[in-house]
N, CA and C of each residue as an Amber inpcrd file, in Angstrom:
protein
   426
-119.3390000 -54.5490000 145.1560000-118.6990000 -54.2300000 143.9620000
-117.4960000 -55.1400000 143.5470000-117.3810000 -55.7090000 142.4400000
-116.2310000 -56.4120000 142.1010000-114.9340000 -55.7720000 142.0190000
-113.9190000 -56.4400000 142.2770000-112.5970000 -55.7050000 142.1080000
-112.0990000 -55.7250000 140.7260000-112.1410000 -54.6660000 140.0830000
-111.7460000 -54.5120000 138.6080000-110.1780000 -54.6460000 138.3150000
-109.4520000 -54.6440000 139.6370000-107.9460000 -54.6930000 139.4930000
-107.2560000 -53.2920000 139.2850000-108.0800000 -52.3880000 139.1130000
-107.5820000 -50.9290000 138.8830000-107.9610000 -50.1890000 140.2160000
-107.0110000 -49.4740000 140.5020000-107.2160000 -48.4260000 141.6970000
-108.0700000 -47.3250000 141.2190000-108.8450000 -46.4200000 142.1990000
-109.5240000 -45.4200000 141.7870000-108.6220000 -44.5380000 140.9280000
-107.6290000 -44.0710000 141.2120000-106.7630000 -43.2660000 140.5100000
-106.5990000 -43.7560000 138.9410000-106.4050000 -45.1750000 138.7150000
-106.1220000 -45.6060000 137.6960000-107.5400000 -45.5640000 136.7470000
-108.5850000 -45.8380000 137.4790000-109.9520000 -45.7180000 136.6930000
-110.2290000 -44.4100000 136.4040000-109.8190000 -43.4930000 137.0940000
-110.1360000 -42.0540000 136.8460000-109.2710000 -41.7550000 135.5700000
-107.9350000 -42.1850000 135.5460000-107.2440000 -41.9520000 134.4510000
-107.7230000 -42.4740000 133.1350000-108.3440000 -43.7290000 133.1750000
-108.9070000 -44.3790000 132.0250000-110.0920000 -43.5280000 131.5720000
-110.9330000 -43.0050000 132.4370000-112.0550000 -42.2700000 132.0160000
-111.7210000 -40.7980000 131.3220000-110.4190000 -40.3690000 132.0090000
-109.8470000 -39.0960000 131.5400000-109.2400000 -39.3040000 129.9620000
-108.6610000 -40.3740000 129.7690000-108.4330000 -40.9030000 128.4830000
-109.4020000 -40.9790000 127.3650000-110.6120000 -41.4390000 127.7600000
-111.7400000 -41.6950000 126.8320000-112.0820000 -40.2010000 126.5900000
-112.1540000 -39.3690000 127.5850000-112.5960000 -37.9990000 127.3510000
-111.5250000 -37.2320000 126.3750000-110.3890000 -37.3480000 126.7280000
-109.2800000 -36.8750000 125.8240000-109.3640000 -37.2440000 124.3410000
-109.5850000 -38.4380000 124.0470000-110.0130000 -39.0610000 122.6860000
-111.0880000 -38.4240000 122.2610000-112.2040000 -38.1200000 122.7510000
-113.3210000 -37.6280000 122.1720000-113.0120000 -36.1830000 121.7240000
-112.2750000 -35.3680000 122.7740000-111.8190000 -33.9150000 122.4950000
-110.8950000 -33.9230000 121.2190000-109.9820000 -34.8720000 121.3150000
-108.7430000 -34.7420000 120.2930000-109.4480000 -35.0960000 119.0090000
-110.4280000 -35.9330000 118.8000000-111.2050000 -36.3280000 117.5930000
-111.7620000 -34.9770000 116.9940000-112.6120000 -34.2960000 117.9320000
-113.2840000 -32.9350000 117.5060000-112.2040000 -31.9470000 117.0290000
-111.1630000 -31.8100000 117.7990000-110.0060000 -30.8690000 117.6340000
-109.1310000 -31.1810000 116.5610000-109.0070000 -32.4990000 116.1970000
-108.0250000 -32.7260000 115.1860000-106.6120000 -32.7550000 115.7170000
-105.7330000 -32.4860000 114.8980000-104.3200000 -32.1820000 115.6320000
-103.8790000 -30.7170000 115.8070000-104.8150000 -30.1190000 116.2870000
-104.8820000 -28.6670000 116.6340000-103.6860000 -28.2080000 117.7140000
-102.6780000 -27.7120000 117.4230000-101.4950000 -27.4480000 118.4170000
-102.1650000 -26.6660000 119.4390000-102.7530000 -25.7370000 119.1820000
-103.6080000 -24.6030000 120.3570000-104.3490000 -25.5010000 121.2780000
-105.1060000 -26.2240000 120.7830000-106.0220000 -27.0090000 121.6540000
-105.2280000 -27.7640000 122.4310000-104.2930000 -28.6320000 121.8520000
-103.4190000 -29.3720000 122.5620000-102.6270000 -28.5960000 123.8140000
-102.2670000 -27.7500000 123.4480000-101.1700000 -26.7980000 124.3140000
-102.1230000 -26.5380000 125.3590000-103.5040000 -25.9470000 125.1190000
-104.3960000 -25.5040000 126.1850000-104.6410000 -26.6150000 127.3070000
-104.9360000 -27.9580000 126.5750000-105.0220000 -29.0400000 127.4300000
-103.9120000 -29.2390000 128.1470000-102.8070000 -29.3640000 127.7000000
-101.6520000 -29.5910000 128.4020000-101.4350000 -28.5540000 129.7090000
-101.5280000 -27.1820000 129.3610000-101.2310000 -26.3500000 130.3220000
-102.3250000 -26.4370000 131.4940000-103.4830000 -26.6390000 131.1620000
-104.5780000 -27.0010000 132.1130000-104.2610000 -28.2470000 133.1090000
-103.9200000 -29.3530000 132.2780000-103.3490000 -30.2980000 133.1080000
-102.2550000 -30.2560000 134.1210000-101.4840000 -29.2920000 133.6450000
-100.3210000 -28.8720000 134.3530000-100.6680000 -28.0650000 135.7240000
-101.5710000 -27.2900000 135.3490000-102.1000000 -26.2520000 136.6550000
-102.8810000 -27.1970000 137.5460000-103.3810000 -28.3050000 137.2460000
-104.0660000 -28.9750000 138.2390000-103.2490000 -29.8530000 139.2710000
-101.7520000 -29.8890000 138.7760000-100.8260000 -30.6750000 139.6480000
-100.4580000 -30.0440000 140.8040000 -99.8360000 -30.6220000 141.8660000
 -99.3690000 -30.1300000 142.9390000 -98.0490000 -29.4180000 142.6330000
 -97.4120000 -28.6240000 143.2990000 -96.3420000 -27.8030000 143.2230000
 -95.1780000 -28.5610000 142.5110000 -94.8080000 -29.5600000 143.3110000
 -93.7450000 -30.4670000 142.7850000 -93.7540000 -30.8960000 141.3660000
 -94.9250000 -31.4430000 141.1460000 -95.1920000 -31.8470000 139.8110000
 -95.3080000 -30.8750000 138.8710000 -95.8750000 -29.7530000 139.1960000
 -95.9890000 -28.6570000 138.1930000 -94.4200000 -28.0630000 137.8850000
 -93.5790000 -28.2550000 138.8630000 -91.9980000 -27.9470000 138.5800000
 -91.5610000 -28.7930000 137.5610000 -91.8670000 -30.1370000 137.5420000
 -91.4790000 -31.0240000 136.7560000 -92.0460000 -30.9210000 135.3610000
 -93.3510000 -30.6920000 135.3910000 -94.0180000 -30.4390000 134.0440000
 -93.6230000 -29.2270000 133.2560000 -93.4960000 -28.0230000 134.0290000
 -92.9700000 -26.8830000 133.4680000 -91.7200000 -27.0810000 132.7680000
 -90.8590000 -27.8290000 133.5610000 -89.5820000 -28.1430000 133.0010000
 -89.2260000 -29.0080000 131.7380000 -90.1230000 -30.0340000 131.6680000
 -90.2300000 -30.7950000 130.4800000 -91.0360000 -30.1040000 129.4190000
 -91.9660000 -29.2190000 129.7060000 -92.4950000 -28.4510000 128.7650000
 -91.4820000 -27.5120000 127.9520000 -90.7140000 -26.8090000 128.6440000
 -89.5970000 -25.9460000 128.3640000 -88.8060000 -26.8190000 127.4550000
 -88.2240000 -27.8040000 127.9250000 -87.2470000 -28.6630000 127.1390000
 -87.9360000 -29.1600000 125.8820000 -89.0860000 -29.3590000 125.8940000
 -89.7500000 -30.0060000 124.4980000 -89.9770000 -28.8850000 123.7040000
 -90.4150000 -27.7650000 124.1770000 -90.7230000 -26.6380000 123.1820000
 -89.4120000 -26.0330000 122.5840000 -88.3810000 -26.0870000 123.1480000
 -86.9210000 -25.7850000 122.6940000 -86.2980000 -26.3990000 121.9790000
 -86.2420000 -27.9970000 122.1060000 -85.5880000 -29.0220000 121.6230000
 -86.4180000 -29.7730000 120.4350000 -87.6540000 -29.7080000 120.6160000
 -88.5830000 -30.5000000 119.7710000 -89.8720000 -29.7280000 119.6010000
 -89.6750000 -28.6560000 118.9820000 -91.0000000 -27.7940000 118.7090000
 -91.9800000 -28.4200000 117.7830000 -91.5280000 -29.3360000 117.2090000
 -92.5740000 -29.8540000 116.1450000 -93.3600000 -30.8600000 116.8950000
 -93.0410000 -31.3650000 117.9760000 -93.9520000 -32.1700000 118.9920000
 -95.2240000 -31.5180000 119.2040000 -96.3570000 -32.0960000 119.2460000
 -97.7710000 -31.5700000 119.5040000 -98.0800000 -31.6300000 121.0180000
 -98.1880000 -30.6410000 121.6710000 -98.8030000 -30.8540000 123.2370000
-100.0680000 -31.6060000 123.0610000-100.2720000 -32.4670000 123.8780000
-101.5530000 -33.1150000 124.0980000-101.6750000 -34.0580000 125.3380000
-102.7720000 -34.1960000 126.1430000-102.8790000 -34.9530000 127.3180000
-102.8150000 -36.2320000 127.0180000-102.2950000 -37.0780000 127.8990000
-102.2650000 -38.5680000 127.8240000-102.7900000 -39.2800000 129.1630000
-104.0060000 -39.6450000 129.1180000-104.5180000 -40.1390000 130.3610000
-104.5710000 -39.1000000 131.4520000-104.7070000 -37.8560000 130.7890000
-104.8410000 -36.5830000 131.9760000-103.2470000 -36.0770000 132.2300000
-102.3490000 -36.5300000 131.7010000-100.8850000 -36.4230000 132.0120000
-100.4620000 -35.3830000 130.8080000 -99.6580000 -34.4770000 131.1530000
 -98.8490000 -33.5980000 130.0710000 -98.1160000 -34.4640000 129.1250000
 -98.3430000 -34.4050000 127.8030000 -97.5390000 -35.2350000 126.9550000
 -97.3390000 -34.4080000 125.7930000 -96.2510000 -35.2670000 124.9060000
 -96.1200000 -34.5580000 123.5140000 -96.1170000 -35.7060000 122.4660000
 -96.8060000 -35.3850000 121.3560000 -97.0200000 -36.2820000 120.1940000
 -96.1410000 -36.0260000 118.8960000 -95.8690000 -36.9590000 118.1220000
 -95.4190000 -36.6680000 116.8000000 -96.5460000 -36.4230000 115.7990000
 -95.9050000 -35.9360000 114.5750000 -96.9850000 -35.5400000 113.6380000
 -97.9780000 -36.5130000 113.3720000 -97.7980000 -37.8000000 113.5230000
 -98.9480000 -38.8280000 113.4790000 -99.7080000 -38.8630000 114.5680000
 -99.7460000 -38.1550000 115.6300000-100.3530000 -38.0310000 116.7890000
 -99.9190000 -39.2960000 117.8330000 -98.9060000 -39.9100000 117.4520000
 -98.1940000 -41.0130000 118.4820000 -97.5990000 -40.2610000 119.5500000
 -97.8310000 -40.5180000 120.8440000 -97.1840000 -40.0980000 121.8440000
 -95.6420000 -40.3050000 121.9700000 -94.8770000 -39.2750000 122.2840000
 -93.3070000 -39.4950000 122.2350000 -92.9390000 -39.4060000 123.6440000
 -93.1700000 -38.4330000 124.2690000 -92.7940000 -38.2770000 125.7670000
 -93.9670000 -37.5380000 126.7430000 -94.0210000 -38.0060000 127.8940000
 -95.0400000 -37.6560000 128.8680000 -94.4880000 -37.7030000 130.2420000
 -95.2360000 -36.9910000 131.1010000 -94.9240000 -36.8310000 132.5250000
 -95.9870000 -37.6720000 133.1710000 -95.7220000 -38.6680000 133.9930000
 -96.6040000 -39.0460000 134.8560000 -96.6010000 -38.5140000 136.3680000
 -97.2060000 -37.7980000 136.7080000 -97.1580000 -37.1500000 138.0170000
 -96.9330000 -38.1600000 139.1620000 -96.4410000 -37.8940000 140.1470000
 -96.4440000 -38.7530000 141.4680000 -97.9070000 -38.3530000 142.0950000
 -98.3000000 -37.1840000 142.0220000 -99.5270000 -36.8630000 142.8300000
-100.8690000 -37.3730000 142.1980000-100.6230000 -37.7090000 140.9220000
-102.1130000 -38.1580000 140.2010000-102.2000000 -39.6940000 140.6850000
-101.2110000 -40.3060000 140.8020000-101.2880000 -41.8700000 141.0440000
-100.8120000 -42.2820000 142.5350000-100.4650000 -41.0880000 143.4590000
-100.0240000 -41.1030000 144.5120000 -98.9980000 -42.0780000 144.8460000
 -97.8560000 -41.8820000 143.8900000 -96.6470000 -42.6380000 143.8200000
 -95.4640000 -41.9610000 144.6790000 -94.4980000 -42.6330000 144.7670000
 -93.4600000 -41.9100000 145.4890000 -92.4920000 -41.0100000 144.6750000
 -92.5440000 -41.1350000 143.3370000 -92.0270000 -40.3330000 142.3480000
 -92.7340000 -40.1920000 141.1350000 -92.4850000 -38.8610000 140.4600000
 -93.0770000 -38.7430000 139.2050000 -91.8670000 -39.6190000 138.1550000
 -92.6350000 -39.6250000 136.8580000 -91.7060000 -40.2030000 136.1130000
 -91.8310000 -39.7760000 134.7080000 -90.7400000 -39.4370000 133.9400000
 -90.7930000 -38.9670000 132.5230000 -90.6450000 -40.2480000 131.7670000
 -91.6490000 -40.6020000 130.7680000 -91.6030000 -41.6800000 130.0370000
 -91.6360000 -41.6420000 128.6300000 -90.9800000 -42.4590000 127.8420000
 -90.8260000 -42.1280000 126.3110000 -91.5960000 -43.5090000 125.6600000
 -92.5160000 -43.0620000 124.7200000 -93.2250000 -44.4470000 124.1290000
 -92.3410000 -44.8550000 122.7340000 -93.0450000 -45.9690000 122.4050000
 -92.4160000 -46.5240000 121.2630000 -91.7470000 -45.6290000 120.1500000
 -92.6090000 -44.5780000 119.9000000 -92.3410000 -43.7340000 118.4990000
 -90.9440000 -42.9690000 118.9670000 -90.3890000 -42.9780000 120.2980000
 -89.2470000 -42.2950000 120.5940000 -88.0550000 -42.9370000 120.1460000
 -87.1350000 -42.3700000 119.4790000 -85.8290000 -42.8440000 118.9050000
 -84.8030000 -43.2810000 119.8890000 -85.0750000 -43.9180000 120.8890000
 -83.9540000 -44.1300000 122.0060000 -83.4760000 -45.4300000 122.0330000
 -83.6650000 -46.2340000 121.0910000 -83.2440000 -47.6500000 120.8880000
 -81.7060000 -47.7420000 121.0660000 -81.3370000 -48.5790000 121.7640000
 -79.7450000 -48.7530000 122.2340000 -79.4860000 -50.2610000 122.1970000
 -79.4150000 -51.0080000 121.2660000 -79.1400000 -52.3510000 121.2860000
 -80.4620000 -53.3100000 121.6470000 -80.2500000 -54.2760000 122.5020000
 -81.2830000 -55.0500000 122.9460000 -82.1420000 -54.6940000 124.0490000
 -81.5260000 -53.4540000 124.7400000 -82.4150000 -52.8440000 125.9770000
 -81.9860000 -51.6090000 126.2670000 -82.9130000 -50.8470000 126.6420000
 -82.7760000 -49.2230000 126.9800000 -83.7670000 -48.7770000 127.8810000
 -83.4410000 -47.8360000 128.5580000 -84.6410000 -47.3330000 129.5120000
 -85.4730000 -46.4520000 128.7160000 -87.0800000 -46.4920000 129.1170000
 -87.8860000 -45.7700000 128.4400000 -88.8050000 -44.8520000 129.5110000
 -88.4120000 -44.8990000 130.9250000 -89.0700000 -44.4810000 131.9980000
 -88.0030000 -43.9480000 132.9470000 -87.9370000 -42.6580000 133.3630000
 -87.1060000 -42.1540000 134.3100000 -87.7420000 -41.5790000 135.6400000
 -87.2860000 -42.1000000 136.7880000 -87.8970000 -41.4650000 138.1460000
 -87.4590000 -40.0690000 138.3280000 -88.1690000 -39.0620000 138.4440000
 -87.6690000 -37.8350000 138.5870000 -88.2750000 -37.1540000 139.9890000
 -87.4440000 -36.4080000 141.0010000 -88.0050000 -36.1160000 142.0730000
 -87.9320000 -34.5800000 142.2200000 -86.9210000 -33.9560000 141.4930000
 -86.9090000 -32.5030000 141.2590000 -86.3900000 -32.0640000 140.0250000
 -86.6380000 -30.9990000 139.4650000 -86.1390000 -30.3960000 138.3380000
 -84.7850000 -29.4880000 138.5540000 -83.6260000 -29.8820000 138.1150000
 -82.4780000 -29.1940000 138.4170000 -81.8940000 -29.0950000 137.0260000
 -80.7150000 -28.2330000 137.0330000 -79.9110000 -28.0280000 135.8410000
 -79.3640000 -29.4340000 135.2010000 -79.1350000 -30.3250000 136.1490000
 -78.4560000 -31.5190000 135.6450000 -79.6010000 -32.4670000 135.1370000
 -80.9660000 -32.3910000 135.7290000 -82.0000000 -33.2890000 135.2150000
 -82.4500000 -32.4750000 133.6740000 -82.3430000 -31.0190000 133.7280000
 -82.7160000 -30.6070000 132.5170000 -81.7130000 -30.9740000 131.3400000
 -80.4060000 -30.8760000 131.6010000 -79.4310000 -31.3410000 130.7550000
 -79.7740000 -32.7640000 130.2540000 -80.2510000 -33.8490000 131.1820000
 -80.3810000 -35.0550000 130.7970000 -81.6010000 -35.1360000 129.7380000
 -82.7100000 -34.4840000 130.0800000 -83.6970000 -34.5740000 129.2470000
 -83.7150000 -33.7570000 128.1060000 -82.8580000 -32.8190000 127.9470000
 -82.6510000 -32.2090000 126.7460000 -82.0690000 -33.0180000 125.7400000
 -80.9640000 -33.7970000 126.2250000 -80.4030000 -34.8390000 125.3150000
 -81.2950000 -36.0020000 125.0260000 -81.9560000 -36.6300000 125.9280000
 -82.9550000 -37.5720000 125.8130000 -84.1430000 -37.3320000 124.6200000
 -84.7570000 -36.1410000 124.9970000 -85.7450000 -35.4690000 124.1320000
 -85.2400000 -35.2400000 122.5560000 -84.0250000 -34.8470000 122.4680000
 -83.3290000 -34.5570000 121.2420000 -83.2110000 -35.9160000 120.4440000
 -82.8430000 -36.7480000 121.3780000 -82.4000000 -38.1400000 120.6290000
 -83.7470000 -38.7900000 120.4170000 -84.8200000 -38.4450000 120.9380000
 -86.1420000 -39.2060000 120.8370000 -86.7020000 -38.6620000 119.5670000
 -86.4420000 -37.3480000 119.1180000 -86.9980000 -36.9640000 117.9090000
 -86.0520000 -37.0690000 116.6830000 -84.9310000 -37.5060000 116.9980000
 -83.8670000 -37.3950000 115.8560000 -84.2740000 -38.5460000 114.7570000
């Protein structure tokens, strides 16, 4: 078999994304369907990643309730009214990496001059981490 350049985990994520797009097309921008898919994705994660995902979900729900939950390559994420992803969690367990990341896509309003961070490595959810992401999510949707 020829090397596709993608790991098994990456190929699985691409397949999951195709499945998500088909399901999202059927459901439209249905908040309940999106919430269900995000909560199901969270429950499939290992305990450490679940803690991060639940923390991010809480912050987004409180700070940016207009964002619509939806999965993004099988990862928990939150999109704007146009369906564009704003923020998502990339779990370490999904891609067998050293740390999870919380990432922000181009629709997030985090611009700060000529350069700004859009992904953050997160090892554990703590009050300090929650405070940091509360401010980031708030800025992202401002």
